[in-house]
Short mmCIF file of C-alpha atoms in Angstrom, two decimals:
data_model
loop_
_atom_site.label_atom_id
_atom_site.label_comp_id
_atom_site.label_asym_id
_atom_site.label_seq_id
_atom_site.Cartn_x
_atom_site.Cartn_y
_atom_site.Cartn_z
CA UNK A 591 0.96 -11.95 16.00
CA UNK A 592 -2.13 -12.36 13.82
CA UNK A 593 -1.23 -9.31 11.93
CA UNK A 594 -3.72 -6.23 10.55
CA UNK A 595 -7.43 -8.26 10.48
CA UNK A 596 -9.86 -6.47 8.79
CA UNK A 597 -13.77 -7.17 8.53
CA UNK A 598 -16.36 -7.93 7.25
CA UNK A 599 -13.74 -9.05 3.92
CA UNK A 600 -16.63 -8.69 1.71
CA UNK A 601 -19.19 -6.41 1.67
CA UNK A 602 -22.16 -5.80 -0.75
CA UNK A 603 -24.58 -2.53 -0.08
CA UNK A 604 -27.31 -0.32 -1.82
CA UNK A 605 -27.10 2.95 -2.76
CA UNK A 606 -27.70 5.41 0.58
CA UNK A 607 -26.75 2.49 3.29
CA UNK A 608 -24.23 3.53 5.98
CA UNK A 609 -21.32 1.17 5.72
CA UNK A 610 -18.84 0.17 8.88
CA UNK A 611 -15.44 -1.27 7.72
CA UNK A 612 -13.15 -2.43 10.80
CA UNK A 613 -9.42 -2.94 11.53
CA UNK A 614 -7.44 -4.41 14.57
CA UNK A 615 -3.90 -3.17 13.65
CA UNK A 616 -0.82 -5.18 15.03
CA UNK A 617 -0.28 -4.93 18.69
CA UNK A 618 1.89 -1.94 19.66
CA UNK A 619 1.79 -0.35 16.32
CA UNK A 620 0.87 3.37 17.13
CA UNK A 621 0.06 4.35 13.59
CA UNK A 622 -2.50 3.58 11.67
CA UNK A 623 -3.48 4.05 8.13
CA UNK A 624 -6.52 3.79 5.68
CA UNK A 625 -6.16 3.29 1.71
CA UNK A 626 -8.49 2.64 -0.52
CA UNK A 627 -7.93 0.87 -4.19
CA UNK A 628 -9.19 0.95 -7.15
CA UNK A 629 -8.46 0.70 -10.62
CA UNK A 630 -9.15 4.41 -11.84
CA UNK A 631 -7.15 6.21 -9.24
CA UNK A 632 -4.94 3.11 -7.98
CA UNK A 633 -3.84 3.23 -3.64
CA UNK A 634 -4.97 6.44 -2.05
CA UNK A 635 -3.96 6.97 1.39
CA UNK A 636 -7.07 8.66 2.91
CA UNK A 637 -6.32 9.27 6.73
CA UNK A 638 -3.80 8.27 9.25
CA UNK A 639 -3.49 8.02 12.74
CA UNK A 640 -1.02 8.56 15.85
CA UNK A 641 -1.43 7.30 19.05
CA UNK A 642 -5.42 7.25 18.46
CA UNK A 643 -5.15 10.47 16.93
CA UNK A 644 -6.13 11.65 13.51
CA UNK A 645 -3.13 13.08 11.57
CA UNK A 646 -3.73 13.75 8.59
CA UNK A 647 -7.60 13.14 6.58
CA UNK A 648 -6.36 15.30 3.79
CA UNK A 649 -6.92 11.55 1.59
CA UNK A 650 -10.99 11.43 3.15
CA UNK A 651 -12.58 12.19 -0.54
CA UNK A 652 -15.92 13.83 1.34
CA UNK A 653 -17.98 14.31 4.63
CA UNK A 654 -19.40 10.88 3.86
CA UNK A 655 -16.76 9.47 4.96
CA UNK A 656 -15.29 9.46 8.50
CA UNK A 657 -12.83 7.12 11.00
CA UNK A 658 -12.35 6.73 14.22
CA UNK A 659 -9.60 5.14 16.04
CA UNK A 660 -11.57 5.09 20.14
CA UNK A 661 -8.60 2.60 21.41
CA UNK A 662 -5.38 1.42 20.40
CA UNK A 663 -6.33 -1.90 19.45
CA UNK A 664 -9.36 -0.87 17.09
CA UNK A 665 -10.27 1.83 13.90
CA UNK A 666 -13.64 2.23 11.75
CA UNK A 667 -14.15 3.68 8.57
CA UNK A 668 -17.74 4.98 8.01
CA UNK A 669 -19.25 6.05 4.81
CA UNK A 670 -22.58 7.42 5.21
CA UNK A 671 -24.55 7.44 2.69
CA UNK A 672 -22.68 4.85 0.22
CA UNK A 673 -22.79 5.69 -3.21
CA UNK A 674 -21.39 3.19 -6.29
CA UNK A 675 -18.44 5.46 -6.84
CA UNK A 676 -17.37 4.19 -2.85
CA UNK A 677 -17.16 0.38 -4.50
CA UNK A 678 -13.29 -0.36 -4.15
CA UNK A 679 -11.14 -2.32 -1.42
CA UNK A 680 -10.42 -0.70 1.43
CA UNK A 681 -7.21 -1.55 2.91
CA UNK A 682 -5.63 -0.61 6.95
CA UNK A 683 -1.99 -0.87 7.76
CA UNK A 684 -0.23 -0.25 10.77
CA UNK A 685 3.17 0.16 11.83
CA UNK A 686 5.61 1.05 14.84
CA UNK A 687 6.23 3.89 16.54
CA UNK A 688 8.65 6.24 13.62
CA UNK A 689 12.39 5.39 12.82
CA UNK A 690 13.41 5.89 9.53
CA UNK A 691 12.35 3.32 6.91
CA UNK A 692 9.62 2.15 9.34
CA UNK A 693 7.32 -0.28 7.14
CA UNK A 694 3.64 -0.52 7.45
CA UNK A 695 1.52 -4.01 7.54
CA UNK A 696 -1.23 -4.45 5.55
CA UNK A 697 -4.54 -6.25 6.26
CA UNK A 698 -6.31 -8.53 3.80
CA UNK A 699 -8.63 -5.81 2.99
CA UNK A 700 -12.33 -5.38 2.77
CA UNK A 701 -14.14 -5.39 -0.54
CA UNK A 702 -16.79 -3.12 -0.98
CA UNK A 703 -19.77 -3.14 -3.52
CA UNK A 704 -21.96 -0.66 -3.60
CA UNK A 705 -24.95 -0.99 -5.73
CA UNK B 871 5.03 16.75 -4.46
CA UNK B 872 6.11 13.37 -4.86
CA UNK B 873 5.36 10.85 -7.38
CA UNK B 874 5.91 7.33 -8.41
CA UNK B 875 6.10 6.35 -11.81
CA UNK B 876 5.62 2.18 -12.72
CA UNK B 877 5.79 2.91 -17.03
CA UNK B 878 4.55 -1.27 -17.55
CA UNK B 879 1.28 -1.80 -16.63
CA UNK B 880 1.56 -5.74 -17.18
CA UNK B 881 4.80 -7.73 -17.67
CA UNK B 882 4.62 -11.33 -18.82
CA UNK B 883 8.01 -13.58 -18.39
CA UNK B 884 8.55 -17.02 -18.95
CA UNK B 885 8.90 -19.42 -16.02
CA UNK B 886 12.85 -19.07 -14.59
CA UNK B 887 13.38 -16.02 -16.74
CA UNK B 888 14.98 -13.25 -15.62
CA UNK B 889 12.83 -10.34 -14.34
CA UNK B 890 12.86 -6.49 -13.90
CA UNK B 891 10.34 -3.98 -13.14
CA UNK B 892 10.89 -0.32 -13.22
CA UNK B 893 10.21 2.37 -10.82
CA UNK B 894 10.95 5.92 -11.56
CA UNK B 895 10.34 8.28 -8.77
CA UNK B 896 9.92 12.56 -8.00
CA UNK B 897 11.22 13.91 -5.04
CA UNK B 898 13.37 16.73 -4.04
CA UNK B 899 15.71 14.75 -1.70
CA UNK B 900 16.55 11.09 -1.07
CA UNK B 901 13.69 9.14 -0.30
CA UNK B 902 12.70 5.73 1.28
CA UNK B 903 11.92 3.83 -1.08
CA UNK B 904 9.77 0.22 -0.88
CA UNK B 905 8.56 -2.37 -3.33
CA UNK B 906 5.19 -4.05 -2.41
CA UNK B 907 3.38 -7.43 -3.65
CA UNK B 908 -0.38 -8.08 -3.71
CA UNK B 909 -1.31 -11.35 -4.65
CA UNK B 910 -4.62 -11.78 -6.23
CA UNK B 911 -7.23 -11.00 -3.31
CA UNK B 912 -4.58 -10.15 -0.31
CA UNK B 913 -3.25 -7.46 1.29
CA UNK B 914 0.04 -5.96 0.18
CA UNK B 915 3.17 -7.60 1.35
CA UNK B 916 6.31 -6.02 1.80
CA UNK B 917 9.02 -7.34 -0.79
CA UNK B 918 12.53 -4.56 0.39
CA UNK B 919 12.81 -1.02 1.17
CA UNK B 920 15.86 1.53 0.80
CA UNK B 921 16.20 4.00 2.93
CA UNK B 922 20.14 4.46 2.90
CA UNK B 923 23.23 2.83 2.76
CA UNK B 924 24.18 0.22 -0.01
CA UNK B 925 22.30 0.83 -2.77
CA UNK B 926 21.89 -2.51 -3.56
CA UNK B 927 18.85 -4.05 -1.34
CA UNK B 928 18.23 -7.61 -0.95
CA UNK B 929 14.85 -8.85 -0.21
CA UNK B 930 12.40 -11.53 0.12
CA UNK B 931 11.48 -14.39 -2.04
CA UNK B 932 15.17 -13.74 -3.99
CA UNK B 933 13.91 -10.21 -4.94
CA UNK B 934 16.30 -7.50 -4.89
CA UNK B 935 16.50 -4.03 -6.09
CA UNK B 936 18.69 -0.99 -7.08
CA UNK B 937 18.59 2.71 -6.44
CA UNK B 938 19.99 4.68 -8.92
CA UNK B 939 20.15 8.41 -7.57
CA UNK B 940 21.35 9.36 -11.02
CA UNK B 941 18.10 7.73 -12.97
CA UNK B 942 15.49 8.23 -10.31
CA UNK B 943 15.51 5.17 -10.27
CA UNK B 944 14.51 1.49 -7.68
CA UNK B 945 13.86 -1.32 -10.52
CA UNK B 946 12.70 -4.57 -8.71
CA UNK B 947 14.98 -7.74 -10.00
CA UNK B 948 15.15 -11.53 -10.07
CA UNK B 949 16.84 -13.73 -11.79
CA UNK B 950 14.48 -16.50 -11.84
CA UNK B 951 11.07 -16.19 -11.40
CA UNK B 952 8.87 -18.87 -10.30
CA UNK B 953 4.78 -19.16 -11.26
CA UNK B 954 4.34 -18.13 -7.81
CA UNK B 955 5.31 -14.90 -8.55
CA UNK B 956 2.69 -14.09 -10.68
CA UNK B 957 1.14 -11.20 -8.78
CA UNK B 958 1.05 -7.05 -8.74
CA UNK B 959 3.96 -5.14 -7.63
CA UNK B 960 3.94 -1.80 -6.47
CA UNK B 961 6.71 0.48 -6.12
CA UNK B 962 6.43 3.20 -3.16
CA UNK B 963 7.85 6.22 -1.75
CA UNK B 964 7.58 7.59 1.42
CA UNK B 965 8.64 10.83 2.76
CA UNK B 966 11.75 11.49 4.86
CA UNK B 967 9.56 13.35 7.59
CA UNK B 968 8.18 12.66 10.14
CA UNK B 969 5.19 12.02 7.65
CA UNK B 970 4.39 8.82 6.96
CA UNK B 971 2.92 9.31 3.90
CA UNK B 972 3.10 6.37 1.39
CA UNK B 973 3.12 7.40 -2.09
CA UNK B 974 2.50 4.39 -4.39
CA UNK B 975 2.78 3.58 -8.01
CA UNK B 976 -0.06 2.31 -9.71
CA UNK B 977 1.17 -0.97 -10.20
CA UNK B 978 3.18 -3.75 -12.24
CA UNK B 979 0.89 -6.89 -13.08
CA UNK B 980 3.07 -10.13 -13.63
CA UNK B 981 2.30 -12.81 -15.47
CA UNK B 982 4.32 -15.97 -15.50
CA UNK B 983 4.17 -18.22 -18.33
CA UNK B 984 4.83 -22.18 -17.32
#
């Protein structure tokens, strides 16, 4: 398996631009996970998903940002508008369906500037 | 709530040293408990996880680590480190829910001196 792939890996934006970060999560995973890094406040899980489902957003910092998981095979993370205080790397990880001690797979990550 | 404490923000060891990195945790029962590496522009890889049993928990790369109910405790060992080690670590906790909430630390940097 390829594992999580993320895109774009990079991305640079102005102030007020919607931005679209992407994950495939590993093939029959059925949860599915956003964090977001960054120096101040370190890994922040901000939503999950179950079976295509949202979980838990309780992690989503404001209404500018929203995900979607339409299919099993594919999740978005929108932020719209971007602000600076958005720059970080956004990271998705996946994992099976729940036993105990399940561990989740992280992508590479996308890197997002916001200027 | 549950928290994960990583007290050394950056660790520097020489080349086949020995190494440990502490992990203090806060949680109300016994938790799962993972250690996580991010080399420099990748995604987080994971190094072991505890969960139950022996206490002692092998992993990969020759990493290994300990739970200590007593201490709160999952310190990350090994006895020689190589410069390819040189990365972050990040200790984790996860609830023992059907949650699947990952709690991290906020990170060990290591730096390996040749």
């Amino acid at each position: 398996d390829a594992g999580v792939i993320q895109s774009p890996r990079h991305e640079v934006t102005e102030m007020g631009q919607e931005v679209t970060l992407r994950c495939k999560p590993i093939s029959g995973h059925d949860y599915l996970f956003w964090y977001r890094q960054t120096m101040m406040r370190g890994l922040e899980l901000l939503i999950y998903f179950n079976n295509n489902v949202p979980i838990d957003d309780s992690g989503m910092p404001e209404d500018r940002f929203s995900a979607k998981m339409p299919n099993a095979s594919f999740s978005t993370l929108k932020i719209q508008p971007s602000e600076p205080r958005d720059s970080a790397v956004y990271f998705c990880a996946s994992s099976p369906y729940p036993t105990f001690g399940e561990t989740q797979y992280f992508g590479p990550g996308t890197r997002l500037l916001v200027l | 709530a549950q928290s994960v404490t990583q007290p050394d923000i950056h660790i520097t060891v020489s080349e086949g040293a020995s190494l440990e990195l502490r992990c203090n945790y806060s949680y109300g029962a016994t938790p799962y408990l993972f250690w996580y590496v991010q080399s420099p522009g990748q995604g987080l890889q994971l190094l072991l996880k505890y969960f139950s049993g022996d206490t002692l928990v092998q992993g990969i790369k020759g990493f290994e680590a300990e739970f200590k109910r007593s201490q709160s405790s999952f310190n990350l060992r090994k006895p020689s480190v190589h410069w390819s080690d040189a990365a972050e670590y990040f200790c984790a906790v996860a609830r023992m829910d059907s949650s699947y909430k990952l709690i991290f630390g906020s990170g060990t940097r290591l730096l390996v001196r040749p």
